[in-house]
Short mmCIF file of C-alpha atoms in Angstrom, two decimals:
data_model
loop_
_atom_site.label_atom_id
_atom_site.label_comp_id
_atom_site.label_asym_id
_atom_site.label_seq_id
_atom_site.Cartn_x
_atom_site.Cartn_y
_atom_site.Cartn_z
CA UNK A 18 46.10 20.49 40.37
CA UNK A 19 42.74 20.76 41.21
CA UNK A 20 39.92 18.31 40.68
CA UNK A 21 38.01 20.90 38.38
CA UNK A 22 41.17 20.94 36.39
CA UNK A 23 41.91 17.55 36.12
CA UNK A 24 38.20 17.01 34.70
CA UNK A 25 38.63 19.88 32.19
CA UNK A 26 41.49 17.79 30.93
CA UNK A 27 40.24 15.08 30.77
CA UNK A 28 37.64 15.58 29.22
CA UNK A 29 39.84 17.62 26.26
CA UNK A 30 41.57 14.71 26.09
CA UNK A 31 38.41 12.06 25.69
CA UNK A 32 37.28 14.79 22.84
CA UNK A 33 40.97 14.32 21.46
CA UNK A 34 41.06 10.46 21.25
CA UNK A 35 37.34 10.74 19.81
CA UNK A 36 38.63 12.98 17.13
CA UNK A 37 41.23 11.56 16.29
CA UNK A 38 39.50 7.74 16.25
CA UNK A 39 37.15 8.66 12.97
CA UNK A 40 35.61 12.16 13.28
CA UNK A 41 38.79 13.47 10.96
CA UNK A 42 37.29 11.09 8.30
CA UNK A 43 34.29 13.13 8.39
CA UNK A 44 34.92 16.17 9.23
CA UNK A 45 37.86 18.48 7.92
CA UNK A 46 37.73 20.97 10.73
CA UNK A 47 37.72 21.19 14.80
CA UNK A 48 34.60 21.10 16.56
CA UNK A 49 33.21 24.39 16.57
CA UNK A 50 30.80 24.67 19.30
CA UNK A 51 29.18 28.12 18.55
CA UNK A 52 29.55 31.28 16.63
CA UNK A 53 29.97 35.56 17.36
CA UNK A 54 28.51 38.55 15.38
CA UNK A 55 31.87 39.68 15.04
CA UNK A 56 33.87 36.51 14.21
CA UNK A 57 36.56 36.19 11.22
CA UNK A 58 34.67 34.80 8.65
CA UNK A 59 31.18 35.14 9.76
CA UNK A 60 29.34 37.19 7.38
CA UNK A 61 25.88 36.19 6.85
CA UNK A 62 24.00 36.17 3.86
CA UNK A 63 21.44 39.29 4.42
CA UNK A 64 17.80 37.94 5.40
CA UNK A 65 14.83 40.77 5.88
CA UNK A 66 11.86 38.50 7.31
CA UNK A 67 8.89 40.47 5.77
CA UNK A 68 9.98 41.71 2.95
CA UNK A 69 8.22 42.35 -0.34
CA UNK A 70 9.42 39.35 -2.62
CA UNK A 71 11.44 36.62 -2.07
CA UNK A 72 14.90 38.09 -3.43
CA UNK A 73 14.58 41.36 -0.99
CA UNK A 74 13.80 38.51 1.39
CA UNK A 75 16.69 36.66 0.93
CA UNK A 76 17.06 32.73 1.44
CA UNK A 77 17.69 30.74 5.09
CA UNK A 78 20.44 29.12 5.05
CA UNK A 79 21.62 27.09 8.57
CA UNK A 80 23.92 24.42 7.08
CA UNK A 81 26.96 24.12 8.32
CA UNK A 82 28.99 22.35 4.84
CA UNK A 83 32.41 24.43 4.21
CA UNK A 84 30.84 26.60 1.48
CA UNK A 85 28.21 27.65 3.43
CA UNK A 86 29.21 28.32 7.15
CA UNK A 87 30.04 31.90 7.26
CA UNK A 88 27.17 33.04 5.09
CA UNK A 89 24.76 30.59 8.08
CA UNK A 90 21.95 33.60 8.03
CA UNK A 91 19.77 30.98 11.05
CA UNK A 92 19.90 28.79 14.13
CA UNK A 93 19.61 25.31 14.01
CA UNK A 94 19.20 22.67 11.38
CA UNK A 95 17.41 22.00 8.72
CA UNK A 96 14.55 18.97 8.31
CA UNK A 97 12.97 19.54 11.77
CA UNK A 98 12.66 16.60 14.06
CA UNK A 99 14.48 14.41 10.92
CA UNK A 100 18.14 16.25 11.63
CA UNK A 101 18.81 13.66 14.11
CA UNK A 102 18.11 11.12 12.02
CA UNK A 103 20.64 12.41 9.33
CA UNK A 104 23.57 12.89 11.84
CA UNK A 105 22.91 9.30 12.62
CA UNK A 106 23.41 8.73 8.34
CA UNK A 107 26.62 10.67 8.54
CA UNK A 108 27.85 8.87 11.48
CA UNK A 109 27.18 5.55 10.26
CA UNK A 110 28.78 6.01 6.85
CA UNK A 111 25.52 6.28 5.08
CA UNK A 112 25.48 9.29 4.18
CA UNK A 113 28.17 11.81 3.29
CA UNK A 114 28.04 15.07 5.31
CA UNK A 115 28.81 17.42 2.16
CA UNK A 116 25.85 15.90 0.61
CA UNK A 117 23.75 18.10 -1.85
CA UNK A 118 20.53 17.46 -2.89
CA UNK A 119 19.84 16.97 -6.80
CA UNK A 120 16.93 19.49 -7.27
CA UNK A 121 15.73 18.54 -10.82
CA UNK A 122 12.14 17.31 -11.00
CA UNK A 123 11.30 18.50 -7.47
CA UNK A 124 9.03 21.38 -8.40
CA UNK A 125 5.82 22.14 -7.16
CA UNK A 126 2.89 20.28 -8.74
CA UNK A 127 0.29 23.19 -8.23
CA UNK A 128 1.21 27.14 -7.77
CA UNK A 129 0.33 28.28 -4.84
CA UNK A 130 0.78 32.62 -3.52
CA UNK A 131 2.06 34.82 -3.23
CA UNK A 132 0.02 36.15 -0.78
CA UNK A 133 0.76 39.95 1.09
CA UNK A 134 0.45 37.90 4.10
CA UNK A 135 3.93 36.56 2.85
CA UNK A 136 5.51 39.42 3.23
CA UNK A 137 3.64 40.89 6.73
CA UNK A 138 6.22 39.60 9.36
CA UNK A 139 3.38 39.33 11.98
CA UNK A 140 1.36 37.19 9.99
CA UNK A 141 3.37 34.71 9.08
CA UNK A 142 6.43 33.78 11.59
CA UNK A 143 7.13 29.72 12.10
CA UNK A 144 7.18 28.90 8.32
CA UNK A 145 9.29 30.24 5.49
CA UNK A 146 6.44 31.14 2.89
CA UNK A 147 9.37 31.24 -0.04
CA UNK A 148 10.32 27.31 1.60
CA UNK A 149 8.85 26.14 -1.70
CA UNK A 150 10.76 27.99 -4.11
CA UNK A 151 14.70 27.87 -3.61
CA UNK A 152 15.48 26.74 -6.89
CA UNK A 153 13.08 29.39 -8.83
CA UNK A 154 14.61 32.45 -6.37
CA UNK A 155 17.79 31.54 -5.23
CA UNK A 156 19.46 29.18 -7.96
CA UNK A 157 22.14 31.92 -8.35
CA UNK A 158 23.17 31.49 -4.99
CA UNK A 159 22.92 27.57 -5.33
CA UNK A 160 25.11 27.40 -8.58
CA UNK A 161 27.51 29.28 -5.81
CA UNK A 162 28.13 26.55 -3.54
CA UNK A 163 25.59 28.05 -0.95
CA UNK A 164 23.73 25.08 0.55
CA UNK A 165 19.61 25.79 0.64
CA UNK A 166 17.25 23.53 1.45
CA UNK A 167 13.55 23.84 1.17
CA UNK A 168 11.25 23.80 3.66
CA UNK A 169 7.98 23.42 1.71
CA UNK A 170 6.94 20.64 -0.79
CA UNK A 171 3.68 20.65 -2.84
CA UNK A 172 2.11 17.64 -4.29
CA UNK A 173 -0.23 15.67 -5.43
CA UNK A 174 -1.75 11.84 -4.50
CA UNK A 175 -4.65 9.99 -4.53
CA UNK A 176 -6.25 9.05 -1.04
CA UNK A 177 -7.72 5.23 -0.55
CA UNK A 178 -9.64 5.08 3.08
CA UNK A 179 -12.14 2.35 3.69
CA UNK A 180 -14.03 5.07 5.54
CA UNK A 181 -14.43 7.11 2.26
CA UNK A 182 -15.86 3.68 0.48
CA UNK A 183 -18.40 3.36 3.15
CA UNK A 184 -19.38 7.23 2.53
CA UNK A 185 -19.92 6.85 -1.26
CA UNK A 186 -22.01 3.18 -0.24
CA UNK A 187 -23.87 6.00 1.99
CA UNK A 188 -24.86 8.60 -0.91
CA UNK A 189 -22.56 11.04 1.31
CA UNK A 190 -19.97 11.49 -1.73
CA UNK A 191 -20.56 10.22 -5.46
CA UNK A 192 -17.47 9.02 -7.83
CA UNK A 193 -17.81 12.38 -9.87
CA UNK A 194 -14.05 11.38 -11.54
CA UNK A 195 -13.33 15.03 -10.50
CA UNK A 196 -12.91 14.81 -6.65
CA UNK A 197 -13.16 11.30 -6.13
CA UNK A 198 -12.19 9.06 -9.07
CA UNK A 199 -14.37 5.73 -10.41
CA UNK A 200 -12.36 3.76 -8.08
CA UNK A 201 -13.50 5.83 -5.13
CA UNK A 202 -9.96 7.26 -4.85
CA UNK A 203 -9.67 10.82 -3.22
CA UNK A 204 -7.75 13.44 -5.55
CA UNK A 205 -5.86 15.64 -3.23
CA UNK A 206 -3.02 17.85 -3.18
CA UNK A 207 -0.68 17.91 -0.32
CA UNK A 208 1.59 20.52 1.48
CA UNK A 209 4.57 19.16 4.21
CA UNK A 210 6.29 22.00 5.92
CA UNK A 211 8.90 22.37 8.39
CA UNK A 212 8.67 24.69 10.70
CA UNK A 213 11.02 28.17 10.59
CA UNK A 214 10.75 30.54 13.28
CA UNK A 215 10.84 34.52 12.87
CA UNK A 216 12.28 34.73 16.48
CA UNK A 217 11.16 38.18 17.47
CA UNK A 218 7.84 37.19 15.97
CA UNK A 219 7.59 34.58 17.42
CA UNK A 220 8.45 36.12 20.63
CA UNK A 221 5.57 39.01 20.37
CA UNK A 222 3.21 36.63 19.39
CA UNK A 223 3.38 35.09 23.12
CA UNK A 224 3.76 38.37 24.78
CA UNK A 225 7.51 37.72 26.01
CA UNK A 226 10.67 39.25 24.98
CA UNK A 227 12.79 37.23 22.52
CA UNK A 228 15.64 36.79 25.21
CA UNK A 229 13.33 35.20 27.54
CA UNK A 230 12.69 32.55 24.17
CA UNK A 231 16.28 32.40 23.50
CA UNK A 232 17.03 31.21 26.93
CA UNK A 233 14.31 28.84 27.38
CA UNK A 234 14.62 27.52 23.82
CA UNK A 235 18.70 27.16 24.53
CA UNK A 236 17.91 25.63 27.94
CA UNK A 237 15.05 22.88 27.31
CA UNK A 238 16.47 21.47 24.74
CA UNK A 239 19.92 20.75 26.99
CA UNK A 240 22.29 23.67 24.92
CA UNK A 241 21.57 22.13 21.95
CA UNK A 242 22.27 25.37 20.27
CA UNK A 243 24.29 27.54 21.42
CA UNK A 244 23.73 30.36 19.02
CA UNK A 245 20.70 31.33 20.31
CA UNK A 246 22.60 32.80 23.14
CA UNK A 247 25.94 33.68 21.14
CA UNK A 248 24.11 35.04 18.22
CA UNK A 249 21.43 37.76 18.89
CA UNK A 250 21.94 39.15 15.18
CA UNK A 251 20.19 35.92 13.75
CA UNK A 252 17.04 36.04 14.26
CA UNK A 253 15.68 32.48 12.21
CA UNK A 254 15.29 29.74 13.88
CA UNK A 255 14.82 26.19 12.80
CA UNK A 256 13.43 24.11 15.64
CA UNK A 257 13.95 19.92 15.96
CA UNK A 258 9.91 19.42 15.88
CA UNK A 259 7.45 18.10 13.68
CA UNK A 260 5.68 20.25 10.88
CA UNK A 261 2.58 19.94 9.62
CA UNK A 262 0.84 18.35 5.95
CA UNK A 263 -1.79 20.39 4.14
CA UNK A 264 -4.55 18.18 2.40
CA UNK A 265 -6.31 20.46 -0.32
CA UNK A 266 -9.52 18.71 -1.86
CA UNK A 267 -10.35 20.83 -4.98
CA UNK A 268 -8.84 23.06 -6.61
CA UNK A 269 -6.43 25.00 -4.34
CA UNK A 270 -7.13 28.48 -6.55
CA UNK A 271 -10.34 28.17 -4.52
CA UNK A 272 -9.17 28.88 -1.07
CA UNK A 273 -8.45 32.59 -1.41
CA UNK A 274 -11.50 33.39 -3.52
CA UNK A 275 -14.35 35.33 -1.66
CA UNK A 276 -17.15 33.47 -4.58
CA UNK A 277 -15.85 29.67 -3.14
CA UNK A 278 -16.88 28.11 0.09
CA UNK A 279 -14.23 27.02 2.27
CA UNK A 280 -14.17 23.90 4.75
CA UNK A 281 -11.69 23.39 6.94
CA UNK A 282 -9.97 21.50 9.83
CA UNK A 283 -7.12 21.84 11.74
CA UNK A 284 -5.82 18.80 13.22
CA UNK A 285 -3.19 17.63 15.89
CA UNK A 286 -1.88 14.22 15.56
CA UNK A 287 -3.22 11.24 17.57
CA UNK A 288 -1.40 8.26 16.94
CA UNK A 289 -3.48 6.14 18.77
CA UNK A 290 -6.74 6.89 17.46
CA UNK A 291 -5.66 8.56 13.89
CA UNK A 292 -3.63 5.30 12.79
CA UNK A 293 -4.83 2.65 15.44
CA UNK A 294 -7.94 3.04 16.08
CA UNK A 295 -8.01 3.91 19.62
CA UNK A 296 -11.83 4.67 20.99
CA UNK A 297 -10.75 6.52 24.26
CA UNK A 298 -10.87 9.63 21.82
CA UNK A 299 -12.50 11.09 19.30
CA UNK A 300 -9.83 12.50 16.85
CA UNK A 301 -9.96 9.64 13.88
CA UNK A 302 -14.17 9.93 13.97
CA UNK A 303 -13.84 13.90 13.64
CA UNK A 304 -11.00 13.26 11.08
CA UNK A 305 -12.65 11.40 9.13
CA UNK A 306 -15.59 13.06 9.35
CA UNK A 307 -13.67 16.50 8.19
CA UNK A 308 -12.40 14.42 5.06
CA UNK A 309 -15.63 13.36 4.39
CA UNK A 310 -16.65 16.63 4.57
CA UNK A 311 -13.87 18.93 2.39
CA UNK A 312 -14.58 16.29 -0.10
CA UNK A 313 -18.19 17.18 -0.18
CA UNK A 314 -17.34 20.75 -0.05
CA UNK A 315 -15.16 20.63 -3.33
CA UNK A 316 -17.59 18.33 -5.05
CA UNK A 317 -20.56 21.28 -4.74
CA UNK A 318 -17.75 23.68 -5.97
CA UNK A 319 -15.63 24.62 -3.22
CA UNK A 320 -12.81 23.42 -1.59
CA UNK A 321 -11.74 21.49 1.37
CA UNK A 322 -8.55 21.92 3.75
CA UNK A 323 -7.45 19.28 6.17
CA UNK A 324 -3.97 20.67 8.03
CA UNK A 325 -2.34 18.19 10.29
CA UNK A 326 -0.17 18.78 12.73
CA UNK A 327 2.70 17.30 14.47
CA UNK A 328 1.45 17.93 18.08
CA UNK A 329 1.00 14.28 19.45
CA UNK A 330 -0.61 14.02 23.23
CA UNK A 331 -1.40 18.18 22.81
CA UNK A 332 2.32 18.49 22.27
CA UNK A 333 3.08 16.60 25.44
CA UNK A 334 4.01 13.44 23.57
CA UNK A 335 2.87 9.86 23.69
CA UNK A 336 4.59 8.85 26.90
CA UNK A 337 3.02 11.39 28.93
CA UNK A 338 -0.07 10.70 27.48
CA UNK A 339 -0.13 6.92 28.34
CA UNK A 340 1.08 7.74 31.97
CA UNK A 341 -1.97 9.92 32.15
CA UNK A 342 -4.27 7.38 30.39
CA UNK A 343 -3.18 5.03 33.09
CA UNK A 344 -3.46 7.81 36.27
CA UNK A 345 -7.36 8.48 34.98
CA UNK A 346 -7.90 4.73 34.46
CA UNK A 347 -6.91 4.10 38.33
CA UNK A 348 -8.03 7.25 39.98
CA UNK A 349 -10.11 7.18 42.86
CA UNK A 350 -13.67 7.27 41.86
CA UNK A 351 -12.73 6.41 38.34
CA UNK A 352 -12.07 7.77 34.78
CA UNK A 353 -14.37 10.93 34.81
CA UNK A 354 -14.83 13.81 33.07
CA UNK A 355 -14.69 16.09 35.81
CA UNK A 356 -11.44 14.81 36.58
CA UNK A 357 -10.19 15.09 33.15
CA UNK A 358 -7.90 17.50 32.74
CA UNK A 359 -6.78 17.32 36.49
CA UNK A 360 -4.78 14.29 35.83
CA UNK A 361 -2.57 15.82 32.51
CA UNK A 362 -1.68 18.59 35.07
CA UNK A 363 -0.73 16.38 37.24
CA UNK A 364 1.44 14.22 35.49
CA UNK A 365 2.60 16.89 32.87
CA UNK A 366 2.38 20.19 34.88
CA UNK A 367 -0.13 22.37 31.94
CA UNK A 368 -2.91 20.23 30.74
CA UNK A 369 -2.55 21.56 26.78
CA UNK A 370 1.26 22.37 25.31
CA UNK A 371 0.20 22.67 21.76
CA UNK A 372 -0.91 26.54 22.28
CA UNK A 373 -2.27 27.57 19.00
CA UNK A 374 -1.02 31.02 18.40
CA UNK A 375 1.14 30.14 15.61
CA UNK A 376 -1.30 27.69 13.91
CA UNK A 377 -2.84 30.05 11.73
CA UNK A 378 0.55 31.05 9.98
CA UNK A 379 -0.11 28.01 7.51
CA UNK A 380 -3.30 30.04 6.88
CA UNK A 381 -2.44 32.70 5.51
CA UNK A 382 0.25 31.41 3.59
CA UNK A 383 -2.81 29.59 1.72
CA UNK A 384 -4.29 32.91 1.25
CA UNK A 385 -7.40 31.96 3.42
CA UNK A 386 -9.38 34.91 4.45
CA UNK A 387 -12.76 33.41 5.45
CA UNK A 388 -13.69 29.65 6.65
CA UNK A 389 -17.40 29.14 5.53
CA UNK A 390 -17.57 25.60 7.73
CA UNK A 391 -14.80 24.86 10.17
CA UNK A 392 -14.89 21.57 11.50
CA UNK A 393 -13.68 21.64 15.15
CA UNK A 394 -15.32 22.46 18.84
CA UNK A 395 -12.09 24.12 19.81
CA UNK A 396 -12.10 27.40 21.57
CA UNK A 397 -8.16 27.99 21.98
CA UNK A 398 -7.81 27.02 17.92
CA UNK A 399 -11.24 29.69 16.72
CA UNK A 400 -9.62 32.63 18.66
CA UNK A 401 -6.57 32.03 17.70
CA UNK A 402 -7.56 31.92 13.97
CA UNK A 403 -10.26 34.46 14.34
CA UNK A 404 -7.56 36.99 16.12
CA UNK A 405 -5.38 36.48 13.33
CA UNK A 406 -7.93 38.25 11.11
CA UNK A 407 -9.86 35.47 9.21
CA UNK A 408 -13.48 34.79 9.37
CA UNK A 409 -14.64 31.36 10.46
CA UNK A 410 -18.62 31.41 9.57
CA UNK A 411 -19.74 28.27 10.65
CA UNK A 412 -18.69 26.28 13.52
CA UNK A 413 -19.30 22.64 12.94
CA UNK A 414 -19.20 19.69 16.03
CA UNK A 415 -18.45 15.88 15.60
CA UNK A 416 -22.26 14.15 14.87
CA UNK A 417 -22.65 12.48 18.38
CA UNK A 418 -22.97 9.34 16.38
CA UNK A 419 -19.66 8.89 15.48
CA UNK A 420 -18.44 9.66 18.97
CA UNK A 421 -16.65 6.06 20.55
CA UNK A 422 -18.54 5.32 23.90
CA UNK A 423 -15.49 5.60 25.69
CA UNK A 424 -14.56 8.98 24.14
CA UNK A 425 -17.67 10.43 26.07
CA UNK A 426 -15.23 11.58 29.21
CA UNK A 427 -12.63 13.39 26.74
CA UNK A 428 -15.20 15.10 24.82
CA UNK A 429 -17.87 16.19 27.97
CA UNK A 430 -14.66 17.52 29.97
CA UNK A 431 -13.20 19.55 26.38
CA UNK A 432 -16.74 21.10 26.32
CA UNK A 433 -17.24 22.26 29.95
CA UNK A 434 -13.82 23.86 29.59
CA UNK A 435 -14.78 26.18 26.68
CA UNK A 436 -15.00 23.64 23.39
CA UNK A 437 -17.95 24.78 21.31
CA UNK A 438 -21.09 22.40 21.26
CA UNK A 439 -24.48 23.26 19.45
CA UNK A 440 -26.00 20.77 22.80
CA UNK A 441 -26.21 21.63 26.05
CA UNK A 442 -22.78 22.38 28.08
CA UNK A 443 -22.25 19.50 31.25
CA UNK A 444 -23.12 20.69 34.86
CA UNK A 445 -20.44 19.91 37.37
CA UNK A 446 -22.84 16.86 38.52
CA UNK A 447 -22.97 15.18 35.20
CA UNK A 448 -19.08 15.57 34.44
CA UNK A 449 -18.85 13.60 37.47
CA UNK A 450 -21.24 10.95 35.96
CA UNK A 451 -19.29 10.86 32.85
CA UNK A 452 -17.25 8.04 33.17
CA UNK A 453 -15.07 5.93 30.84
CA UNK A 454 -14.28 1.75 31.26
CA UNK A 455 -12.28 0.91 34.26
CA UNK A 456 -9.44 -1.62 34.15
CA UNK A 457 -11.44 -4.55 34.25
CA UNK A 458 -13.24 -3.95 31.56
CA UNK A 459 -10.10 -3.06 29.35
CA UNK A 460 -8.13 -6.37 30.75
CA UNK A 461 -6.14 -8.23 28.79
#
């Protein structure tokens, strides 16, 4: 026997003792590691991404519970980045894997679409834009056995920032009891979605062929799914990342009427500075600063949009964003602006993973068609919104007050690379003079 073979069985038998030492409990079947187009008992529920309501649509379905495994119509799992977490549930004993969720109650607080843009399949291809409304489309199928989950919740909240009580002491908003309440509350309504990708949409929208996404997709994320290899007749796709939360000051009837100004920002998540604090950056000031300022907007009659995304560190993460915090902090020469984006490269290999081509899907699921003020000096996230076909009026740059003194580096480096400014753009000299605090001054 050979030593390939003797590692092939053992390692049938290692997945034989771990069966049979508690996965039975759970699980009434053998592992089934992936799936064929042409495979007793596969027969997927039909799914037509574009189509003209949500019943010639047809649901996505990806769970893998008894009733539902044959009619699997996607890739993946559902809950984005939180599937993880729920295996963990099920393996623990917290959580039972044929689990349904109780629906009752769950509606959406506010209406929002249809919009034709939900039913162009180039305009709209990492979201579901019927995520929101299983139970009103598909409760047939539900009362079946067939296990949908939604990808899209709407509500409502009230918003309490310290920030916003220092802009009402400043005359900048007024408790109007309409968009911010006598106790200086915010009144906002607020969309989480998870993203769903249209493969082959998803694919053109890059400019590659969908097998080169398959295989990459299959690859970087260590075979985690199989079936985008094995099964070339699904084409949905529910990735293990983070989504994105819609804030809607005013009434969200406004944002696809032509007669209502529109403010907007599009945000990627900063831990650091968002929820910390962190001055090395300027994305809490300019968040803020948007809030402030789609508050204002829907107090003179419009409406304001804040969309956050779940692109920490550009979409590099938080580790690699430290290690490069610390590379700029003890370059040679120091943290400067003309060495900026030199050191992500460096330590990351691409200086900016977020690559906003599909940002605007969440767009036009809102129905926006023109942005009167959008709050952000961002080149890559104007063209790709402008490409997409909406109209962005005004272009609007964080007040240099509010930028942190040791922000100056991120923001002077963002500009000479192509980040609008209504200033002057930074000669080559002065990014080199543009310097943050070294070590010493950030000891501890």
């Amino acid at each position: 026997m050979t030593n390939t073979d003797t590692d092939t069985k053992n390692a049938a038998e290692q997945t034989e003792e771990l069966e049979d030492t508690g996965t039975q409990q759970l699980y009434a079947s053998r592992v089934v590691l992936t799936t064929y187009p042409s495979q007793l008992g596969i027969d997927p529920i039909e799914l037509n991404w574009g189509a003209a309501s949500a019943n010639q649509r047809g649901p996505v379905v990806v769970s893998r519970q008894n009733d539902s495994f044959g009619r699997r119509n996607a890739i993946g799992a559902g809950g984005g980045s939180y599937c993880i977490y729920r295996a963990l549930a099920v393996a623990i004993g917290a959580l039972t894997p044929a689990h349904r969720p109780d629906f009752r109650l769950t509606e959406p607080t506010h209406s929002i679409g249809p919009f034709p843009a939900w039913s162009d399949p180039e305009k709209i291809v990492s979201m579901d834009p019927w995520g929101h409304a299983i139970v009103e489309h598909y409760s047939e199928m539900l009362d079946q056995g067939i296990d949908i989950r939604p990808t899209i919740a709407i509500t409502q909240a009230h918003m309490k920032l310290a920030e916003i009580d220092d802009a009402i002491e400043k005359g900048i908003l007024n408790r109007d009891g309409d968009v911010v309440t006598k106790n200086g509350e915010l009144k906002v309504v607020k969309v989480a979605s998870e993203p769903v990708w249209y493969l082959p949409g998803v694919a053109k929208r890059f400019g590659i062929n969908e097998a080169t996404l398959r295989r990459a997709l299959f690859e970087d994320t260590g075979g985690m799914y199989p079936e985008l290899i094995t099964r070339p007749d699904l084409k949905v796709f529910l990735p293990p990342i983070g989504g994105l939360t819609v804030y809607i000051f005013g009434n969200p009837e406004h944002i696809p009427d032509p007669s209502k100004r529109l403010t907007m920002r599009v945000h990627d998540e900063c831990n650091g500075s968002d929820v910390f604090g962190s001055d090395i950056c300027t994305c809490k000031p300019y968040l803020i600063y948007s809030i402030e300022e789609c508050a204002r907007e829907a107090q003179n009659g419009g409406v304001g949009v804040v969309v956050y995304f779940r692109k920490e560190g550009r979409a590099l993460g938080e580790v690699t964003k430290y290690l490069v915090y610390n590379a700029r902090k003890r370059q040679e020469g120091g943290d400067t602006a003309a060495n900026y984006f030199k050191r992500t490269e460096f330590v990351a290999g691409v200086k900016d993973m977020r690559f906003q081509a599909l940002m605007p899907d969440i767009l036009h699921w809102l129905g926006v068609k023109r942005i009167d003020r959008f709050i952000s000096m961002s080149n890559m996230k104007y063209e790709a919104i402008v490409d997409s076909g909406i109209e962005i009026v005004e272009r609007v740059s964080i007040p240099e007050e509010r930028m942190p003194a040791d922000s100056k580096v991120e923001i002077e480096a963002k500009i000479a690379d192509g980040y609008f400014t209504s200033g002057e753009v930074p000669t080559k000299e002065a990014l080199k003079a543009t310097k943050g605090r070294n070590w010493d001054e950030i000891a501890h």
